[in-house]
Amino acid sequence: MPDEDDRVFYEVCLSKEDSFLVTGNLKHFPKEPQVITAAEMMEILDQPRPPIIRKISFV
């Protein structure tokens, strides 16, 4: 991981089931579990029947 300060965000994502890490720095994180851009998240939320979102957390 190029920026060790980012590790905490990735670890939070790993610790939560069905979570997404939304970032503008895709190259700084492994692609798994769910590392996506803000535009990709908006596409998910804009679906007629988006997947169930239980809770949105901002870190």
Short mmCIF file of N, CA and C in Angstrom, two decimals:
data_model
loop_
_atom_site.label_atom_id
_atom_site.label_comp_id
_atom_site.label_asym_id
_atom_site.label_seq_id
_atom_site.Cartn_x
_atom_site.Cartn_y
_atom_site.Cartn_z
N MET A 1 0.86 -1.16 0.00
CA MET A 1 0.00 0.00 0.00
C MET A 1 0.91 1.23 0.00
N PRO A 2 0.80 2.08 -1.03
CA PRO A 2 1.71 3.23 -1.15
C PRO A 2 1.63 4.21 0.02
N ASP A 3 0.45 4.46 0.53
CA ASP A 3 0.29 5.42 1.62
C ASP A 3 -0.22 4.67 2.86
N GLU A 4 0.65 4.47 3.82
CA GLU A 4 0.29 3.71 5.02
C GLU A 4 -0.85 4.37 5.80
N ASP A 5 -1.05 5.68 5.62
CA ASP A 5 -2.17 6.36 6.29
C ASP A 5 -3.52 5.86 5.77
N ASP A 6 -3.54 5.27 4.58
CA ASP A 6 -4.77 4.74 4.00
C ASP A 6 -5.14 3.36 4.55
N ARG A 7 -4.19 2.70 5.17
CA ARG A 7 -4.40 1.33 5.63
C ARG A 7 -5.61 1.21 6.56
N VAL A 8 -5.82 2.18 7.43
CA VAL A 8 -6.93 2.11 8.38
C VAL A 8 -8.27 2.04 7.64
N PHE A 9 -8.42 2.76 6.54
CA PHE A 9 -9.67 2.74 5.79
C PHE A 9 -9.89 1.37 5.14
N TYR A 10 -8.82 0.80 4.62
CA TYR A 10 -8.91 -0.52 4.01
C TYR A 10 -9.24 -1.58 5.06
N GLU A 11 -8.64 -1.47 6.23
CA GLU A 11 -8.91 -2.44 7.29
C GLU A 11 -10.35 -2.36 7.78
N VAL A 12 -10.92 -1.16 7.83
CA VAL A 12 -12.33 -1.02 8.20
C VAL A 12 -13.19 -1.73 7.16
N CYS A 13 -12.88 -1.53 5.89
CA CYS A 13 -13.63 -2.17 4.81
C CYS A 13 -13.54 -3.69 4.93
N LEU A 14 -12.38 -4.20 5.25
CA LEU A 14 -12.21 -5.65 5.40
C LEU A 14 -12.98 -6.20 6.59
N SER A 15 -13.15 -5.39 7.62
CA SER A 15 -13.77 -5.88 8.85
C SER A 15 -15.30 -5.91 8.78
N LYS A 16 -15.88 -5.31 7.77
CA LYS A 16 -17.34 -5.24 7.65
C LYS A 16 -17.81 -6.08 6.47
N GLU A 17 -18.81 -6.89 6.69
CA GLU A 17 -19.37 -7.73 5.63
C GLU A 17 -20.08 -6.86 4.60
N ASP A 18 -19.93 -7.17 3.33
CA ASP A 18 -20.61 -6.47 2.24
C ASP A 18 -20.34 -4.97 2.24
N SER A 19 -19.11 -4.58 2.50
CA SER A 19 -18.79 -3.16 2.55
C SER A 19 -18.08 -2.71 1.28
N PHE A 20 -18.11 -1.41 1.06
CA PHE A 20 -17.43 -0.79 -0.07
C PHE A 20 -16.45 0.24 0.48
N LEU A 21 -15.32 0.35 -0.16
CA LEU A 21 -14.41 1.45 0.10
C LEU A 21 -14.51 2.36 -1.11
N VAL A 22 -15.03 3.56 -0.92
CA VAL A 22 -15.21 4.51 -2.01
C VAL A 22 -14.04 5.48 -1.97
N THR A 23 -13.29 5.54 -3.07
CA THR A 23 -12.08 6.34 -3.10
C THR A 23 -11.79 6.85 -4.51
N GLY A 24 -11.06 7.93 -4.56
CA GLY A 24 -10.57 8.43 -5.84
C GLY A 24 -9.19 7.88 -6.15
N ASN A 25 -8.65 7.08 -5.25
CA ASN A 25 -7.30 6.53 -5.40
C ASN A 25 -7.33 5.02 -5.54
N LEU A 26 -7.95 4.53 -6.59
CA LEU A 26 -8.07 3.08 -6.78
C LEU A 26 -6.71 2.39 -6.80
N LYS A 27 -5.71 3.06 -7.36
CA LYS A 27 -4.40 2.42 -7.48
C LYS A 27 -3.70 2.24 -6.13
N HIS A 28 -4.19 2.91 -5.08
CA HIS A 28 -3.57 2.79 -3.77
C HIS A 28 -4.07 1.58 -2.97
N PHE A 29 -5.12 0.91 -3.47
CA PHE A 29 -5.73 -0.17 -2.71
C PHE A 29 -5.85 -1.42 -3.57
N PRO A 30 -5.82 -2.61 -2.92
CA PRO A 30 -6.15 -3.83 -3.67
C PRO A 30 -7.59 -3.73 -4.18
N LYS A 31 -7.92 -4.42 -5.23
CA LYS A 31 -9.27 -4.34 -5.80
C LYS A 31 -10.32 -5.05 -4.95
N GLU A 32 -9.89 -5.93 -4.11
CA GLU A 32 -10.82 -6.67 -3.26
C GLU A 32 -10.75 -6.14 -1.84
N PRO A 33 -11.81 -6.13 -1.08
CA PRO A 33 -13.09 -6.73 -1.40
C PRO A 33 -13.92 -5.88 -2.36
N GLN A 34 -14.24 -4.66 -2.06
CA GLN A 34 -15.06 -3.81 -2.93
C GLN A 34 -14.49 -2.40 -2.90
N VAL A 35 -13.48 -2.13 -3.67
CA VAL A 35 -12.89 -0.79 -3.74
C VAL A 35 -13.37 -0.18 -5.04
N ILE A 36 -14.14 0.91 -4.93
CA ILE A 36 -14.77 1.52 -6.10
C ILE A 36 -14.66 3.04 -6.03
N THR A 37 -14.95 3.68 -7.15
CA THR A 37 -14.96 5.14 -7.21
C THR A 37 -16.33 5.67 -6.79
N ALA A 38 -16.39 6.97 -6.54
CA ALA A 38 -17.67 7.61 -6.20
C ALA A 38 -18.66 7.45 -7.35
N ALA A 39 -18.19 7.56 -8.58
CA ALA A 39 -19.08 7.39 -9.74
C ALA A 39 -19.67 5.99 -9.77
N GLU A 40 -18.86 4.99 -9.47
CA GLU A 40 -19.36 3.61 -9.44
C GLU A 40 -20.40 3.43 -8.33
N MET A 41 -20.18 4.06 -7.18
CA MET A 41 -21.16 3.97 -6.10
C MET A 41 -22.47 4.64 -6.50
N MET A 42 -22.39 5.77 -7.19
CA MET A 42 -23.60 6.45 -7.65
C MET A 42 -24.37 5.58 -8.63
N GLU A 43 -23.66 4.83 -9.48
CA GLU A 43 -24.34 3.91 -10.40
C GLU A 43 -25.09 2.83 -9.62
N ILE A 44 -24.48 2.33 -8.57
CA ILE A 44 -25.14 1.31 -7.74
C ILE A 44 -26.40 1.90 -7.10
N LEU A 45 -26.27 3.09 -6.53
CA LEU A 45 -27.40 3.71 -5.84
C LEU A 45 -28.48 4.19 -6.78
N ASP A 46 -28.13 4.41 -8.05
CA ASP A 46 -29.08 4.92 -9.04
C ASP A 46 -29.89 3.81 -9.71
N GLN A 47 -29.61 2.57 -9.38
CA GLN A 47 -30.36 1.45 -9.96
C GLN A 47 -31.81 1.52 -9.50
N PRO A 48 -32.75 1.09 -10.36
CA PRO A 48 -34.16 1.08 -9.95
C PRO A 48 -34.39 0.31 -8.65
N ARG A 49 -33.67 -0.78 -8.48
CA ARG A 49 -33.78 -1.57 -7.24
C ARG A 49 -32.37 -1.84 -6.73
N PRO A 50 -31.77 -0.83 -6.10
CA PRO A 50 -30.38 -1.02 -5.65
C PRO A 50 -30.30 -2.12 -4.60
N PRO A 51 -29.13 -2.72 -4.48
CA PRO A 51 -28.95 -3.73 -3.44
C PRO A 51 -29.31 -3.13 -2.08
N ILE A 52 -29.71 -3.97 -1.18
CA ILE A 52 -30.07 -3.48 0.16
C ILE A 52 -28.83 -2.86 0.80
N ILE A 53 -29.01 -1.66 1.28
CA ILE A 53 -27.94 -0.99 2.00
C ILE A 53 -28.39 -0.88 3.44
N ARG A 54 -27.71 -1.59 4.30
CA ARG A 54 -28.11 -1.62 5.71
C ARG A 54 -27.66 -0.38 6.45
N LYS A 55 -26.48 0.06 6.15
CA LYS A 55 -25.95 1.20 6.88
C LYS A 55 -24.83 1.82 6.07
N ILE A 56 -24.80 3.12 6.02
CA ILE A 56 -23.71 3.82 5.36
C ILE A 56 -22.86 4.45 6.45
N SER A 57 -21.59 4.15 6.45
CA SER A 57 -20.66 4.71 7.43
C SER A 57 -19.64 5.56 6.71
N PHE A 58 -19.33 6.68 7.29
CA PHE A 58 -18.30 7.55 6.75
C PHE A 58 -17.13 7.55 7.72
N VAL A 59 -15.96 7.23 7.20
CA VAL A 59 -14.77 7.19 8.06
C VAL A 59 -13.86 8.31 7.64
#
